[in-house]
Amino acid sequence: MVQAKALTKRFGEFEAVRGIDVEVRRGEAFGFLGPNGAGKSSTMRMIASVSPRTDGDLKVLGLDPDTDGPRIRARLGVVPQQDNLDNELTVRQNLQVYGRYFGLSRAETRRKAVELLEFAQLTDRAEAEVEPLSGGMKRRLTIARSLVNDPELLLLDEPTTGLDPQARHLLWDRLFRLKAQGVTLIVTTHYMDEAEQLCDRLVVMDGGRIVAEGSPAQLISRYSTREVLELRFPPGQEFPPEHFADLAERVEPLPDRILLYTATGEAALEQVHARGLRPLSSLVRRSTLEDVFLRLTGRTLVD
Ligand SMILES: Nc1ncnc2c1ncn2[C@@H]1O[C@H](COP(=O)(O)OP(=O)(O)O)[C@@H](O)[C@H]1O
Ligand SMILES: [Mg+2]
């Protein structure tokens, strides 16, 4: 669906995307995970064929965006990072205007709007104006609108940023349905839980480069341990990382806690107690993509 080799985007002197290789296969949910400024949106806009590449090769649906932009765009659905709905139109009109834009007949457009309102769970808001809708509803409407042309490939740039947990889960559920229908999804996100939930495969981006690639499970087993023991000590009574070196494969001090990477968190915690140490709190958890990112870059994803 997408094949990129040494794909590069420069804005003047500044290199936002620094020669990345990516392959997205039909039917998968593929993710770009990385912090703000990693180059995710710049990459998405090149794939969406709305921003020309500076260098490298790019094929989308087997076509070259430089010469086949309109043909590619006709087969894509795009959900940009910022909703760009028409606030002066109703929910239904937003869908119908888009249908007409893609060249559907009036009758087709009307039928499609009914179907997509149902999909987005917005049927009871169909005649409402867009402006007062909640963030989650606007996001679902933007996704519904991106489906007007029955796209084979759907590009979602930070689909749930700024939404509350309930709205995010509702949205994820809609995306799972699309995937089950065979739509290929490309998602950017800076939320590791979103990447873990949605993506079959992903690349971790940082500073315009890809720093790792694989399924969430592969990345975790390659770059982290099975479990993590998180310890918090009272302010002023923290210990240096070396203090725990023999209890874990890796020790990572953060401003407010210290992380001990180990296959068996409970065993490490017992050792901590056996040494007479009394942390304010302790937590044993599974490794996540956040730990992968920390390992790869030395930074946390969401500051
Ligand atoms: N139109 C532009 N002109 C100049 N710099 C840009 C432009 N768009 C993005 N950038 C810069 O490129 C870098 C990557 O941005 P972006 O692709 O939006 O990252 P992300 O989506 O991962 O947050 C950032 O440093 C950003 O400031
Ligand atoms: Mg972005």
PDB file of C-alpha atoms and ligand atoms in Angstrom, residues 41 81 157-158, ligand 2:
ATOM      1  CA  SER A  41       2.692  14.602  10.275  1.00  0.00           C
ATOM      2  CA  GLN A  81      -4.314  16.155  12.965  1.00  0.00           C
ATOM      3  CA  ASP A 157      -2.966  11.688  12.157  1.00  0.00           C
ATOM      4  CA  GLU A 158      -3.232  11.602  15.975  1.00  0.00           C
TER       5      GLU A 158
HETATM    6 MG    MG B   2       1.876  15.764  14.080  1.00  0.00          MG
END
